[in-house]
CSV table of C-alpha atoms and ligand atoms in Angstrom, one decimal:
chain,number,residue,atom,x,y,z
A,790,THR,CA,108.3,-16.0,127.4
A,791,ILE,CA,109.8,-16.8,124.1
A,792,GLU,CA,108.2,-19.8,122.4
A,793,ALA,CA,109.1,-19.6,118.7
A,794,ILE,CA,111.6,-17.8,116.5
A,795,VAL,CA,111.4,-17.8,112.7
A,796,ALA,CA,113.9,-16.1,110.4
A,797,ARG,CA,114.0,-15.5,106.7
A,798,GLU,CA,115.9,-13.8,103.9
A,799,ILE,CA,114.1,-10.7,102.6
A,800,LEU,CA,115.2,-7.8,100.4
A,801,ASP,CA,116.4,-4.4,101.4
A,802,SER,CA,115.9,-1.1,99.5
A,803,ARG,CA,118.9,-1.8,97.3
A,804,GLY,CA,117.6,-5.2,96.3
A,805,ASN,CA,120.1,-7.0,98.5
A,806,PRO,CA,119.1,-9.8,100.9
A,807,THR,CA,118.8,-9.0,104.6
A,808,VAL,CA,117.5,-10.8,107.7
A,809,GLU,CA,113.9,-10.7,109.0
A,810,VAL,CA,112.9,-12.3,112.3
A,811,GLU,CA,109.6,-13.2,113.8
A,812,ILE,CA,109.1,-14.1,117.5
A,813,GLY,CA,106.2,-15.7,119.1
A,814,LEU,CA,105.6,-15.6,122.9
A,815,ASP,CA,103.6,-18.1,125.0
A,816,ASP,CA,100.9,-15.4,125.5
A,817,GLY,CA,100.2,-15.4,121.8
A,818,THR,CA,102.1,-12.2,121.1
A,819,ILE,CA,104.0,-12.0,117.8
A,820,ALA,CA,106.5,-9.4,116.6
A,821,ARG,CA,108.7,-8.9,113.6
A,822,ALA,CA,111.9,-6.9,112.9
A,823,ALA,CA,114.2,-6.5,109.9
A,824,VAL,CA,117.9,-5.6,109.8
A,825,PRO,CA,119.4,-2.6,107.8
A,826,SER,CA,122.7,-2.7,105.8
A,827,GLY,CA,125.2,0.0,105.1
A,828,ALA,CA,127.3,0.8,102.0
A,829,SER,CA,129.9,3.3,103.4
A,830,THR,CA,130.5,1.0,106.4
A,831,GLY,CA,133.1,1.7,109.0
A,832,ALA,CA,135.9,-0.8,109.4
A,833,PHE,CA,135.2,-1.2,113.1
A,834,GLU,CA,131.5,-2.2,112.7
A,835,ALA,CA,130.3,-5.6,114.0
A,836,LEU,CA,130.3,-8.2,111.2
A,837,GLU,CA,127.4,-8.5,108.8
A,838,LEU,CA,127.4,-12.2,107.9
A,839,ARG,CA,127.0,-12.8,104.2
A,840,ASP,CA,127.1,-16.2,102.6
A,841,GLY,CA,129.8,-15.4,99.9
A,842,ASP,CA,128.1,-18.0,97.6
A,843,LYS,CA,128.5,-16.4,94.2
A,844,ASP,CA,125.6,-18.5,92.8
A,845,ARG,CA,123.1,-16.7,95.0
A,846,TYR,CA,122.5,-12.9,95.1
A,847,LEU,CA,126.1,-12.3,93.9
A,848,GLY,CA,127.4,-13.7,97.2
A,849,LYS,CA,125.3,-11.4,99.3
A,850,GLY,CA,122.8,-14.0,100.6
A,851,VAL,CA,122.2,-14.2,104.3
A,852,ALA,CA,121.0,-17.8,104.5
A,853,LYS,CA,123.8,-18.6,107.0
A,854,ALA,CA,122.6,-15.8,109.4
A,855,VAL,CA,119.1,-17.2,109.0
A,856,ASP,CA,120.2,-20.7,109.9
A,857,ASN,CA,122.2,-19.4,112.9
A,858,ILE,CA,119.0,-17.8,114.2
A,859,GLU,CA,116.9,-20.9,113.9
A,860,GLU,CA,119.5,-23.5,114.9
A,861,ARG,CA,121.9,-21.8,117.3
A,862,ILE,CA,120.1,-18.8,118.8
A,863,PHE,CA,116.5,-20.1,119.1
A,864,PRO,CA,117.3,-23.2,121.2
A,865,GLU,CA,119.2,-21.0,123.7
A,866,LEU,CA,116.4,-18.4,124.1
A,867,VAL,CA,113.4,-20.7,124.5
A,868,GLY,CA,111.7,-19.8,127.8
A,869,TYR,CA,113.4,-16.4,128.2
A,870,ASP,CA,111.2,-13.5,129.3
A,871,ALA,CA,110.9,-11.2,126.3
A,872,THR,CA,110.9,-8.2,128.6
A,873,ASP,CA,114.3,-9.2,129.9
A,874,GLN,CA,116.1,-7.6,127.0
A,875,ARG,CA,119.5,-7.3,128.6
A,876,ALA,CA,119.5,-11.0,129.5
A,877,VAL,CA,118.4,-12.0,126.0
A,878,ASP,CA,121.1,-9.9,124.4
A,879,GLN,CA,123.8,-11.1,126.8
A,880,LYS,CA,122.9,-14.7,126.1
A,881,MET,CA,123.4,-14.1,122.4
A,882,LEU,CA,126.7,-12.4,123.0
A,883,ASP,CA,127.8,-15.3,125.1
A,884,VAL,CA,126.8,-17.8,122.4
A,885,ASP,CA,128.6,-15.8,119.8
A,886,GLY,CA,131.7,-15.3,121.9
A,887,THR,CA,133.6,-12.9,119.5
A,888,PRO,CA,134.2,-9.2,119.9
A,889,ASP,CA,132.7,-8.4,116.5
A,890,LYS,CA,129.8,-10.9,116.4
A,891,SER,CA,131.5,-12.8,113.6
A,892,GLU,CA,130.4,-16.2,114.8
A,893,LEU,CA,126.7,-15.8,114.6
A,894,GLY,CA,126.6,-12.6,112.5
A,895,ALA,CA,125.6,-9.1,113.8
A,896,ASN,CA,122.7,-9.3,111.4
A,897,ALA,CA,121.4,-12.5,113.0
A,898,ILE,CA,121.8,-11.2,116.6
A,899,LEU,CA,120.3,-7.8,115.9
A,900,GLY,CA,117.3,-9.2,114.1
A,901,VAL,CA,116.5,-11.3,117.2
A,902,SER,CA,117.3,-8.4,119.5
A,903,LEU,CA,114.9,-6.0,117.9
A,904,ALA,CA,112.1,-8.6,117.4
A,905,VAL,CA,112.4,-9.4,121.1
A,906,ALA,CA,112.0,-5.7,122.0
A,907,LYS,CA,108.9,-5.5,119.9
A,908,ALA,CA,107.5,-8.7,121.3
A,909,GLY,CA,108.1,-7.3,124.8
A,910,ALA,CA,106.3,-4.1,123.9
A,911,ASN,CA,103.4,-5.9,122.3
A,912,SER,CA,103.1,-8.2,125.3
A,913,SER,CA,103.0,-5.2,127.6
A,914,SER,CA,100.4,-3.5,125.4
A,915,LEU,CA,102.7,-0.5,125.0
A,916,SER,CA,104.0,1.4,121.9
A,917,LEU,CA,107.6,0.5,121.4
A,918,PHE,CA,108.8,4.1,122.2
A,919,ARG,CA,107.0,4.0,125.6
A,920,TYR,CA,108.1,0.5,126.3
A,921,LEU,CA,111.8,1.4,125.7
A,922,GLY,CA,111.7,5.0,126.9
A,923,GLY,CA,109.3,4.9,129.8
A,924,PRO,CA,106.7,7.5,130.7
A,925,ASN,CA,109.1,10.5,130.1
A,926,ALA,CA,109.7,9.7,126.5
A,927,HIS,CA,108.1,12.7,124.8
A,928,LEU,CA,110.8,14.4,122.7
A,929,LEU,CA,110.2,14.3,118.9
A,930,PRO,CA,113.5,14.5,116.9
A,931,VAL,CA,114.5,17.0,114.3
A,932,PRO,CA,114.3,15.1,111.0
A,933,MET,CA,117.7,15.5,109.3
A,934,MET,CA,116.5,15.0,105.8
A,935,ASN,CA,119.2,14.0,103.3
A,936,ILE,CA,117.9,15.7,100.1
A,937,LEU,CA,121.1,15.7,98.0
A,938,ASN,CA,123.1,12.5,97.9
A,939,GLY,CA,126.8,12.1,96.8
A,940,GLY,CA,129.8,10.0,97.7
A,941,ALA,CA,129.2,6.2,97.9
A,942,HIS,CA,125.4,6.7,97.7
A,943,ALA,CA,125.4,8.2,94.2
A,944,ASP,CA,126.9,7.9,90.8
A,945,SER,CA,127.7,11.7,90.7
A,946,ASN,CA,131.0,13.5,91.1
A,947,VAL,CA,130.0,15.0,94.5
A,948,ASP,CA,132.5,14.0,97.2
A,949,ILE,CA,130.3,14.8,100.3
A,950,GLN,CA,127.9,11.9,100.9
A,951,GLU,CA,124.9,13.7,102.5
A,952,PHE,CA,123.5,17.2,102.3
A,953,MET,CA,120.8,17.5,104.9
A,954,ILE,CA,118.2,20.1,105.8
A,955,ALA,CA,117.1,20.4,109.5
A,956,PRO,CA,113.7,22.2,109.9
A,957,ILE,CA,114.5,23.6,113.4
A,958,GLY,CA,112.0,26.5,113.2
A,959,ALA,CA,108.8,24.3,113.0
A,960,PRO,CA,106.6,24.2,116.0
A,961,ASP,CA,106.1,20.4,115.9
A,962,PHE,CA,107.3,17.3,114.0
A,963,ARG,CA,104.4,17.2,111.6
A,964,GLU,CA,105.1,20.8,110.4
A,965,ALA,CA,108.9,20.1,110.3
A,966,LEU,CA,108.3,17.2,108.0
A,967,ARG,CA,106.0,19.3,105.8
A,968,SER,CA,108.6,22.0,105.4
A,969,GLY,CA,111.2,19.5,104.5
A,970,VAL,CA,108.9,17.9,101.9
A,971,GLU,CA,108.2,21.4,100.4
A,972,VAL,CA,112.0,22.1,100.1
A,973,TYR,CA,112.6,18.7,98.6
A,974,HIS,CA,110.0,19.3,95.8
A,975,ALA,CA,111.4,22.9,95.3
A,976,LEU,CA,114.9,21.5,95.0
A,977,LYS,CA,113.6,19.2,92.2
A,978,GLY,CA,112.3,22.3,90.4
A,979,VAL,CA,115.6,24.1,90.8
A,980,LEU,CA,117.6,21.2,89.4
A,981,LYS,CA,115.3,20.8,86.5
A,982,LYS,CA,115.5,24.5,85.6
A,983,GLN,CA,119.3,24.3,85.6
A,984,GLY,CA,119.3,21.2,83.4
A,985,LEU,CA,120.7,19.0,86.3
A,986,SER,CA,119.7,15.4,86.9
A,987,THR,CA,116.8,14.7,89.2
A,988,GLY,CA,117.7,11.1,89.5
A,989,LEU,CA,117.9,9.8,93.1
A,990,GLY,CA,120.6,8.4,95.2
A,991,ASP,CA,120.3,5.5,97.7
A,992,GLU,CA,118.7,7.5,100.4
A,993,GLY,CA,116.1,9.2,98.2
A,994,GLY,CA,117.9,12.5,97.7
A,995,PHE,CA,118.7,14.0,94.3
A,996,ALA,CA,122.1,13.1,92.9
A,997,PRO,CA,123.2,15.6,90.3
A,998,ASN,CA,126.8,16.2,89.0
A,999,LEU,CA,128.0,19.5,90.3
A,1000,PRO,CA,131.1,21.7,89.8
A,1001,HIS,CA,132.0,21.6,93.5
A,1002,ASN,CA,130.5,20.5,96.8
A,1003,ALA,CA,129.4,23.9,98.0
A,1004,ALA,CA,127.2,24.2,94.9
A,1005,ALA,CA,124.9,21.7,96.5
A,1006,LEU,CA,124.4,24.1,99.4
A,1007,ASP,CA,123.6,26.9,97.1
A,1008,LEU,CA,121.0,24.8,95.3
A,1009,ILE,CA,119.4,23.8,98.6
A,1010,GLY,CA,119.5,27.4,99.8
A,1011,GLU,CA,117.7,28.5,96.6
A,1012,ALA,CA,115.1,25.7,97.1
A,1013,VAL,CA,114.5,26.8,100.8
A,1014,GLY,CA,113.7,30.3,99.5
A,1015,ILE,CA,111.4,29.1,96.8
A,1016,ALA,CA,109.5,26.9,99.3
A,1017,GLY,CA,108.9,30.1,101.3
A,1018,TYR,CA,111.3,29.4,104.2
A,1019,GLU,CA,114.2,31.4,105.7
A,1020,LEU,CA,117.6,29.7,105.5
A,1021,GLY,CA,119.4,29.9,108.8
A,1022,LYS,CA,116.1,30.4,110.7
A,1023,ASP,CA,113.4,28.0,109.7
A,1024,ILE,CA,115.8,25.6,108.1
A,1025,VAL,CA,119.5,25.0,108.7
A,1026,LEU,CA,121.9,22.7,107.1
A,1027,ALA,CA,123.9,19.6,108.0
A,1028,LEU,CA,126.5,17.4,106.3
A,1029,ASP,CA,127.7,13.8,106.4
A,1030,VAL,CA,131.1,14.0,104.6
A,1031,ALA,CA,131.8,10.2,105.1
A,1032,ALA,CA,135.5,11.2,104.8
A,1033,THR,CA,136.8,7.7,105.3
A,1034,GLU,CA,135.6,6.9,101.8
A,1035,PHE,CA,138.1,9.2,100.2
A,1036,PHE,CA,140.9,8.9,102.7
A,1037,ALA,CA,143.9,6.7,101.7
A,1038,ASP,CA,147.7,6.8,102.5
A,1039,GLY,CA,147.3,9.6,104.9
A,1040,ALA,CA,145.6,12.0,102.5
A,1041,TYR,CA,142.0,13.1,101.7
A,1042,THR,CA,141.3,13.2,98.0
A,1043,PHE,CA,138.7,15.9,97.9
A,1044,GLU,CA,137.7,18.2,95.0
A,1045,GLY,CA,140.4,16.7,92.9
A,1046,SER,CA,143.4,17.1,95.1
A,1047,ALA,CA,145.2,15.5,98.1
A,1048,LYS,CA,144.5,17.3,101.3
A,1049,SER,CA,145.6,17.0,104.9
A,1050,ALA,CA,143.3,16.9,108.0
A,1051,GLU,CA,144.3,20.6,108.6
A,1052,GLU,CA,143.3,21.6,105.1
A,1053,MET,CA,140.0,19.8,105.4
A,1054,THR,CA,139.4,21.5,108.7
A,1055,SER,CA,140.1,25.0,107.2
A,1056,TYR,CA,137.7,24.1,104.4
A,1057,TYR,CA,135.0,23.2,107.0
A,1058,ALA,CA,135.7,26.4,108.9
A,1059,LYS,CA,135.1,28.5,105.8
A,1060,LEU,CA,131.9,26.5,104.9
A,1061,VAL,CA,130.5,27.1,108.4
A,1062,GLU,CA,131.2,30.9,108.0
A,1063,SER,CA,129.3,31.0,104.7
A,1064,TYR,CA,126.4,28.7,105.3
A,1065,PRO,CA,124.1,28.0,108.3
A,1066,ILE,CA,125.6,24.5,109.0
A,1067,VAL,CA,124.8,23.1,112.4
A,1068,SER,CA,126.3,19.7,112.2
A,1069,ILE,CA,129.1,17.9,110.3
A,1070,GLU,CA,129.4,14.1,110.4
A,1071,ASP,CA,132.6,12.2,109.7
A,1072,PRO,CA,134.5,15.2,108.5
A,1073,LEU,CA,137.7,13.1,108.8
A,1074,ALA,CA,138.6,9.5,108.5
A,1075,GLU,CA,137.8,6.8,111.1
A,1076,GLU,CA,141.4,6.4,112.2
A,1077,ASP,CA,142.4,10.1,112.2
A,1078,TRP,CA,141.8,10.6,116.0
A,1079,ALA,CA,144.3,13.5,116.3
A,1080,GLY,CA,142.7,15.3,113.3
A,1081,TRP,CA,139.2,14.9,115.0
A,1082,THR,CA,140.5,16.3,118.3
A,1083,THR,CA,142.0,19.3,116.5
A,1084,MET,CA,138.9,19.9,114.5
A,1085,THR,CA,136.7,19.7,117.6
A,1086,ALA,CA,138.9,22.1,119.5
A,1087,GLN,CA,138.6,24.5,116.5
A,1088,LEU,CA,134.9,24.2,115.6
A,1089,GLY,CA,133.2,22.2,118.4
A,1090,ASP,CA,131.8,25.2,120.2
A,1091,ARG,CA,130.1,26.4,117.0
A,1092,ILE,CA,128.8,23.2,115.4
A,1093,GLN,CA,128.0,19.6,116.2
A,1094,ILE,CA,130.7,17.2,115.1
A,1095,VAL,CA,129.3,13.7,114.8
A,1096,GLY,CA,131.3,10.5,114.8
A,1097,ASP,CA,129.8,7.7,112.7
A,1098,ASP,CA,132.5,5.5,111.2
A,1099,LEU,CA,134.7,6.9,114.0
A,1100,PHE,CA,132.5,5.5,116.8
A,1101,VAL,CA,130.5,2.8,115.1
A,1102,THR,CA,128.0,3.0,118.0
A,1103,ASN,CA,130.7,1.1,120.0
A,1104,PRO,CA,131.0,2.1,123.7
A,1105,THR,CA,134.7,1.4,123.7
A,1106,ARG,CA,135.4,3.8,120.8
A,1107,ILE,CA,132.9,6.4,122.2
A,1108,ALA,CA,134.7,6.3,125.5
A,1109,ARG,CA,138.0,7.1,123.7
A,1110,GLY,CA,136.3,9.9,121.8
A,1111,ILE,CA,135.0,11.4,125.1
A,1112,ALA,CA,138.4,11.2,126.7
A,1113,GLU,CA,140.2,12.7,123.7
A,1114,ARG,CA,137.4,15.2,122.9
A,1115,ALA,CA,137.4,13.9,119.4
A,1116,ALA,CA,133.8,15.0,118.6
A,1117,ASN,CA,130.8,16.2,120.5
A,1118,ALA,CA,128.1,13.9,119.1
A,1119,VAL,CA,127.5,10.2,118.2
A,1120,LEU,CA,125.7,8.8,115.3
A,1121,VAL,CA,123.7,5.8,116.5
A,1122,LYS,CA,123.1,2.8,114.1
A,1123,VAL,CA,121.7,-0.4,115.7
A,1124,ASN,CA,123.5,-2.7,113.2
A,1125,GLN,CA,126.9,-1.1,113.7
A,1126,ILE,CA,127.1,-2.6,117.2
A,1127,GLY,CA,124.5,-5.4,116.6
A,1128,SER,CA,122.2,-5.5,119.6
A,1129,LEU,CA,119.6,-3.2,121.2
A,1130,THR,CA,121.2,-3.4,124.7
A,1131,GLU,CA,124.6,-2.3,123.5
A,1132,THR,CA,122.9,0.5,121.4
A,1133,LEU,CA,121.2,1.8,124.5
A,1134,ASP,CA,124.4,1.6,126.5
A,1135,ALA,CA,126.2,3.6,123.8
A,1136,VAL,CA,123.5,6.3,123.9
A,1137,ASP,CA,123.7,6.5,127.7
A,1138,LEU,CA,127.5,6.8,127.6
A,1139,ALA,CA,127.3,9.6,125.1
A,1140,HIS,CA,124.5,11.5,126.9
A,1141,ARG,CA,126.3,11.3,130.3
A,1142,ALA,CA,129.4,12.9,128.8
A,1143,GLY,CA,127.3,15.7,127.3
A,1144,PHE,CA,127.6,14.3,123.8
A,1145,ARG,CA,124.5,14.6,121.6
A,1146,THR,CA,123.1,11.6,119.7
A,1147,MET,CA,121.5,11.3,116.3
A,1148,MET,CA,119.5,8.2,115.6
A,1149,SER,CA,120.2,6.8,112.1
A,1150,HIS,CA,119.1,4.5,109.4
A,1151,ARG,CA,121.5,2.8,106.9
A,1152,SER,CA,121.6,3.4,103.2
A,1153,GLY,CA,120.2,-0.1,102.7
A,1154,GLU,CA,116.9,-0.1,104.6
A,1155,THR,CA,113.6,-2.0,105.0
A,1156,GLU,CA,110.0,-1.1,106.0
A,1157,ASP,CA,111.0,-1.7,109.6
A,1158,THR,CA,110.5,1.5,111.7
A,1159,THR,CA,112.2,0.6,115.0
A,1160,ILE,CA,114.6,3.6,114.8
A,1161,ALA,CA,111.8,6.1,114.9
A,1162,ASP,CA,110.6,4.7,118.3
A,1163,LEU,CA,114.2,4.4,119.5
A,1164,ALA,CA,114.8,8.1,118.7
A,1165,VAL,CA,111.9,9.1,120.9
A,1166,ALA,CA,112.6,6.5,123.6
A,1167,VAL,CA,116.2,7.8,124.2
A,1168,GLY,CA,115.3,11.5,123.6
A,1169,SER,CA,118.1,12.0,121.1
A,1170,GLY,CA,116.4,15.0,119.5
A,1171,GLN,CA,117.7,14.2,116.1
A,1172,ILE,CA,117.0,11.4,113.5
A,1173,LYS,CA,118.4,11.0,110.1
A,1174,THR,CA,116.5,8.6,107.9
A,1175,GLY,CA,117.0,10.0,104.4
A,1176,ALA,CA,115.0,12.2,102.1
A,1177,PRO,CA,111.2,12.6,102.6
A,1178,ALA,CA,110.7,10.2,99.7
A,1179,ARG,CA,110.9,6.4,99.0
A,1180,SER,CA,108.9,4.2,101.3
A,1181,GLU,CA,111.8,2.7,103.3
A,1182,ARG,CA,112.8,6.3,104.3
A,1183,VAL,CA,109.3,7.7,104.7
A,1184,ALA,CA,108.2,4.7,106.8
A,1185,LYS,CA,110.3,6.1,109.7
A,1186,TYR,CA,109.0,9.7,109.3
A,1187,ASN,CA,105.4,8.3,109.1
A,1188,GLN,CA,106.0,6.4,112.4
A,1189,LEU,CA,107.1,9.6,114.0
A,1190,LEU,CA,103.8,11.2,112.9
A,1191,ARG,CA,102.0,8.4,114.7
A,1192,ILE,CA,104.1,8.8,117.8
A,1193,GLU,CA,103.5,12.5,117.9
A,1194,GLU,CA,99.8,11.9,117.6
A,1195,GLU,CA,99.8,9.3,120.4
A,1196,LEU,CA,101.7,11.7,122.7
A,1197,GLY,CA,99.2,14.5,122.0
A,1198,ASP,CA,99.8,17.5,124.2
A,1199,ALA,CA,102.7,15.8,125.9
A,1200,ALA,CA,104.8,15.8,122.7
A,1201,ARG,CA,107.6,18.3,122.4
A,1202,TYR,CA,109.5,18.9,119.2
A,1203,ALA,CA,113.3,19.3,119.7
A,1204,GLY,CA,113.6,22.1,117.2
A,1205,ALA,CA,116.4,24.6,117.6
A,1206,GLY,CA,117.1,23.1,121.1
A,1207,ALA,CA,118.7,20.1,119.4
A,1208,PHE,CA,121.6,22.4,118.4
A,1209,PRO,CA,122.5,24.5,121.3
A,1210,ARG,CA,125.9,25.4,120.0
A,1211,TYR,CA,124.5,26.8,116.8
A,1212,ARG,CA,124.6,30.6,116.5
A,1213,THR,CA,123.1,32.6,113.7
B,1312,LIG,P1,125.8,3.8,105.2
B,1312,LIG,O1,125.7,5.4,105.1
B,1312,LIG,O2,124.5,3.3,105.7
B,1312,LIG,O3,126.0,3.5,103.7
B,1312,LIG,O4,127.0,3.5,106.0
B,1312,LIG,C1,125.1,6.1,106.1
B,1312,LIG,C2,126.1,7.0,106.8
B,1312,LIG,O5,127.3,7.1,106.5
B,1312,LIG,O6,125.7,7.7,107.8
B,1313,LIG,ZN1,127.8,8.7,108.1
């Protein structure tokens, strides 16, 4: 049972404060978890509580969330069984009492929620993925590596936020990761040779200025070849457009002009014809439900269409997306909804409707690796956690290497099976 909870303000990968929580159980078990933070956040996400005190961390301190954990959450959870995750999370939701967790802060609730899960796993002497996923958790996800950053994660002129490579042809996760790393280094060489910047964006990918968005795909295609892989077979492509970021007053300002949802969709249709793209995330804005439904009808049998800002890992919004066929996959971010139980409920809902899920980091991350275990626990078959560079990104990939090793012969790599709709 829970005996002690300590919280503190630590730093994330962008040098902003975030919440870390430590939990002690009466059997001597201790566990620690840290909370991530987004930049291109969805309007419907649970509330990340920031102090707003301009004298500290430019207003971004999380001292209040830390206080809420120690003074308002801890007293309520003393004596709770750490393995009773659903009851623990429900208690915090009850104490908070708001639909968006604005009373205690989603960062406060999530920090405790994840630390409780880890304490439960430690106390049960199980790896976190086994503790959460049970004996059948054995599917290693395809690492969707974001090797070229644009949008809100870079200072460049590239509109699309993320250009990802998916090494679906590899036999296992370890080899998949290796091929991604080799392409990443080859891409650096390609950029250098063309006199383009090799500076990095927030998720560890390169962030050059480019004449247009498709130029990024050409550069990546070249890098894939140089690294000795076949584009469309060993390695396929995926995008996170994060279109909400450039949507205003009913129009998408993309490549220098105002476009409608229909025009954006025709652009994607052409892109999918020309490049082996298996997945597009947030192709349209978070409130453009009709546009999403049209796009899914048009392209959904060919590619994965992923709702991130659209769904914000929220079961209510996912249920609407299922009913309206607004997408065919859900991006899963623990801090968008703010508790582990609700995250697991969101994944269940998606999977039962035949929607795929992609486990995801945030652009602001820490050394916490919970999402790696979570991806295997729920069998999502896909994880995006940035470029294979920078420790806060690599920490998750490294954890997946450990999980694959622990599973041994039982491990299965999702590979091409993660994208059944994709046709070469
Ligand atoms: P964020 O970006 O963490 O800055 O929201 C990630 C994403 O859009 O998927
Ligand atoms: Zn996104």
